[in-house]
GROMACS .gro file of C-alpha atoms in nm:
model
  171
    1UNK     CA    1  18.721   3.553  -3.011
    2UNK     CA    2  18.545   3.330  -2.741
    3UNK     CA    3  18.819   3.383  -2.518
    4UNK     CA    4  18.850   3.796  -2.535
    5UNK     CA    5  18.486   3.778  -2.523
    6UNK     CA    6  18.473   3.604  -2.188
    7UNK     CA    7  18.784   3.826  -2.066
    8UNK     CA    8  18.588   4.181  -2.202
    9UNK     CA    9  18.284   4.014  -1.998
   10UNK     CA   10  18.461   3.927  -1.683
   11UNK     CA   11  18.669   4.292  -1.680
   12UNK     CA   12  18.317   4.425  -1.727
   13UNK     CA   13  18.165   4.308  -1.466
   14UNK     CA   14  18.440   4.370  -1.219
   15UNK     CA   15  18.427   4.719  -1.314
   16UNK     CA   16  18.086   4.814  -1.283
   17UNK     CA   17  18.117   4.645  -0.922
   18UNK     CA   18  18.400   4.867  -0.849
   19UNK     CA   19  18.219   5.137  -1.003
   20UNK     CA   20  17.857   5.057  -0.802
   21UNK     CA   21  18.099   5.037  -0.454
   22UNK     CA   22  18.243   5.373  -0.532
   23UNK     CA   23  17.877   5.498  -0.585
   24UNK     CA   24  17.785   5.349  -0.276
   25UNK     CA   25  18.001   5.510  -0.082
   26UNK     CA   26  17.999   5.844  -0.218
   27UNK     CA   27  17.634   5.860  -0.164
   28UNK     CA   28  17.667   5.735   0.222
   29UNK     CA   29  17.913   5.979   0.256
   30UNK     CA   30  17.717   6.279   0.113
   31UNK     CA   31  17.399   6.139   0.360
   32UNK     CA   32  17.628   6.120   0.670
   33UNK     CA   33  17.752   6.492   0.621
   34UNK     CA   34  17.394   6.621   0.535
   35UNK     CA   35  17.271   6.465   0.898
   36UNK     CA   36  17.585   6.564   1.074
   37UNK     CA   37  17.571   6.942   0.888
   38UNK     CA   38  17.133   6.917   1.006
   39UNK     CA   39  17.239   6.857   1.386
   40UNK     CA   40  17.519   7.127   1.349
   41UNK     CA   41  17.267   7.358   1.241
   42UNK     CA   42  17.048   7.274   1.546
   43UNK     CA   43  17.299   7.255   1.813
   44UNK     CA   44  17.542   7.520   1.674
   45UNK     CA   45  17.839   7.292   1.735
   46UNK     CA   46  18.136   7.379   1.589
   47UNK     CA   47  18.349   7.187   1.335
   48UNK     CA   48  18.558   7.017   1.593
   49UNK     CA   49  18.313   6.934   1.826
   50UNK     CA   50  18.073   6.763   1.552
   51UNK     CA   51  18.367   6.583   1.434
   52UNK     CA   52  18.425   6.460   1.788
   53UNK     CA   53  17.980   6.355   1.809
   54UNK     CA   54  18.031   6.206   1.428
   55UNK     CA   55  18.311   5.967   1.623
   56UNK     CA   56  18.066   5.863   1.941
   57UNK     CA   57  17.785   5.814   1.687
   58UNK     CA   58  18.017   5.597   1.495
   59UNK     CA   59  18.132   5.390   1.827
   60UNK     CA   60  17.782   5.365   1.881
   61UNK     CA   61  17.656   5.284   1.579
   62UNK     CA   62  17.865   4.985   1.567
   63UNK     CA   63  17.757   4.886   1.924
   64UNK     CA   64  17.399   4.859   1.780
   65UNK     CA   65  17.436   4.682   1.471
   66UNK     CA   66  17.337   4.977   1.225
   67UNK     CA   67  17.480   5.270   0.992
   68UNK     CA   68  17.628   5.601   1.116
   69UNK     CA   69  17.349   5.789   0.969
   70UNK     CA   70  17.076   5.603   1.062
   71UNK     CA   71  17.207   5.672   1.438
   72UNK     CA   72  17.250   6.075   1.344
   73UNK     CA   73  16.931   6.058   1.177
   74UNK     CA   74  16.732   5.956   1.430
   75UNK     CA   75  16.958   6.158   1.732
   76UNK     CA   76  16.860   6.490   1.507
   77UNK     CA   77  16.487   6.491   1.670
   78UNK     CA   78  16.617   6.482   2.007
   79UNK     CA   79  16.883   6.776   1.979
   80UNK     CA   80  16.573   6.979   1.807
   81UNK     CA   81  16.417   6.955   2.150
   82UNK     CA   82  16.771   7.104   2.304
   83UNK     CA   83  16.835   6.755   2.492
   84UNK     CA   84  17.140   6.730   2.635
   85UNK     CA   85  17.413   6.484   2.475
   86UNK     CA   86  17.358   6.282   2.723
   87UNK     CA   87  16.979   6.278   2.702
   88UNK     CA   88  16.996   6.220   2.297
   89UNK     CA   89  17.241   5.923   2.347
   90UNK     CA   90  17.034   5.751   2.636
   91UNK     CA   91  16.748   5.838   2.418
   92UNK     CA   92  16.901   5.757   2.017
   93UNK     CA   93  17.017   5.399   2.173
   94UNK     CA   94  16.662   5.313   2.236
   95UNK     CA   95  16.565   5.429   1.915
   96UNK     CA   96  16.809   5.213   1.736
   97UNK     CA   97  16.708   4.907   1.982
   98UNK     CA   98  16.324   4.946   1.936
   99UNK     CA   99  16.331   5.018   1.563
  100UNK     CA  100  16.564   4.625   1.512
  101UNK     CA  101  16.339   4.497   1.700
  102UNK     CA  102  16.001   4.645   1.585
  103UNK     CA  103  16.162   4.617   1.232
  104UNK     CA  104  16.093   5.000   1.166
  105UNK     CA  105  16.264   5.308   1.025
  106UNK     CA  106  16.474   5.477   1.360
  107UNK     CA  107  16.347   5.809   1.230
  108UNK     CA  108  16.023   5.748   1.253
  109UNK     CA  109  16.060   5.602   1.599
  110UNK     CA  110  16.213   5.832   1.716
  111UNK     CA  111  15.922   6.070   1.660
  112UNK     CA  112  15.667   5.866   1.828
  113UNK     CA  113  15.846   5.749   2.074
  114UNK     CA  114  15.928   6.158   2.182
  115UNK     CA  115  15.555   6.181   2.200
  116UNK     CA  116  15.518   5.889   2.409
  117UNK     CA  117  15.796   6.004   2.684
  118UNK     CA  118  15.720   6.368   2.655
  119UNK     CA  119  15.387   6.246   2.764
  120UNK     CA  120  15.432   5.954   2.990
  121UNK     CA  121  15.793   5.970   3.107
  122UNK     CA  122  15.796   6.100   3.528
  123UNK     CA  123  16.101   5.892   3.580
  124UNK     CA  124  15.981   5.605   3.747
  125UNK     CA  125  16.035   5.386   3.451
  126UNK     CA  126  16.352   5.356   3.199
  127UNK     CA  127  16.313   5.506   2.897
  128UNK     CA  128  16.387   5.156   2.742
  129UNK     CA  129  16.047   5.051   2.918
  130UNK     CA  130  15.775   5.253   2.697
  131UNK     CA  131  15.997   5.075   2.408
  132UNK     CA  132  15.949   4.767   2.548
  133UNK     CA  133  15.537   4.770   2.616
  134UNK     CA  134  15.551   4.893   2.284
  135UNK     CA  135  15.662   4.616   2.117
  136UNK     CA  136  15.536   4.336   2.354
  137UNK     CA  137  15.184   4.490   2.300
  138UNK     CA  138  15.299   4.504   1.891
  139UNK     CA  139  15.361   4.148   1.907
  140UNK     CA  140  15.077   3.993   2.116
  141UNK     CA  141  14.787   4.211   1.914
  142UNK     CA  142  14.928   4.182   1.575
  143UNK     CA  143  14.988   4.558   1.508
  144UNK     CA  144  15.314   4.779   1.474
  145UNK     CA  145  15.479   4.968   1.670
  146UNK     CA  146  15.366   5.269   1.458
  147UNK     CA  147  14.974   5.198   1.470
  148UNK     CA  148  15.020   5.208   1.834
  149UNK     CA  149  15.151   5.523   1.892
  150UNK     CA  150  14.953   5.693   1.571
  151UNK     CA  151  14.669   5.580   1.859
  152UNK     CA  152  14.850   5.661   2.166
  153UNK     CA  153  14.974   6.052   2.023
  154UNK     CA  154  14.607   6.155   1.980
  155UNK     CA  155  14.496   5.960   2.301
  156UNK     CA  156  14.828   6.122   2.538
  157UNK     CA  157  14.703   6.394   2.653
  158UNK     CA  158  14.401   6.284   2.733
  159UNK     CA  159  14.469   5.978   2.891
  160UNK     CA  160  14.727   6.220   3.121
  161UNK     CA  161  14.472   6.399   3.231
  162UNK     CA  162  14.203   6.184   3.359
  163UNK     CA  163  14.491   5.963   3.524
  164UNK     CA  164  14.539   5.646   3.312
  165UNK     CA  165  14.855   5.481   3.262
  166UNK     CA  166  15.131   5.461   2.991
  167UNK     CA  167  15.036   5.070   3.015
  168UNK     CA  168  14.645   5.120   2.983
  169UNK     CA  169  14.620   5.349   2.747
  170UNK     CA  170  14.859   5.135   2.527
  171UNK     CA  171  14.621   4.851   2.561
   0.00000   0.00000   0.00000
């Protein structure tokens, strides 16, 4: 009895591993085509040609150390401002880089961080740049990423305007 027990036990377990994986991945799945299907809606790619951006965003992904969907997640803001692919990949990889090291959600960096070079960005400076004041300042004060630009959104404009720079209005 001891022995069938601790067989029953061990098949158990195995199984509702197997059957947690499959869950896993099922659910992945379903989030990867709901972010793909959002940016096809948006850019009014065809089949072919998302299944060609689902392949770069998976090349990428990789490159950066996260998930598929996290990368098409946080690319869908920037093709909702009709960026080129170009422009959403420059712009998604920076995303990626800033949220590992900020330790944030890419989605919401990617939001502020549109405010922030919609705002700042003349080209003088890489877009990795902003990023990186943004977490230097992050780490030397104590405060997120996202605290800073909840600040610097309302304070953009402005600060535009009368002349200050990305840098000082950080601060």
């Amino acid at each position: 009895t001891m022995k069938n027990t601790a067989r029953w036990q061990l098949s158990s377990s195995a199984l509702h591993g197997f059957m947690g994986t499959l869950q896993s991945a099922f659910g992945y799945a379903k989030d990867l085509d709901k972010s793909l299907n959002d940016i096809r809606i948006v850019t009014g790619a065809s089949v072919d040609e998302m299944g060609k951006f689902a392949e770069r965003a998976n090349k990428a992904a990789k490159a950066l150390s996260t998930t598929t969907t996290t990368y098409t997640d946080a690319a869908l803001i920037f093709y909702q401002q009709g960026l080129s692919d170009q422009e959403v990949e420059k712009r998604t990889d920076v995303t990626i880089k800033m949220a590992h090291a900020a330790g944030e959600d890419a989605t919401e960096v990617s939001s502020y961080m549109t405010a922030i070079w919609n705002n700042f960005d003349d080209g003088s400076k890489s877009l990795e740049y902003y990023a990186d004041v943004m977490v230097k300042l992050g780490a030397a004060t104590a405060s997120s990423s996202d605290e800073i630009a909840g600040g610097l959104e309302k304070f953009a404009a402005v600060g535009e305007t009368i002349g200050l720079s990305y840098e000082y209005a950080a601060a």
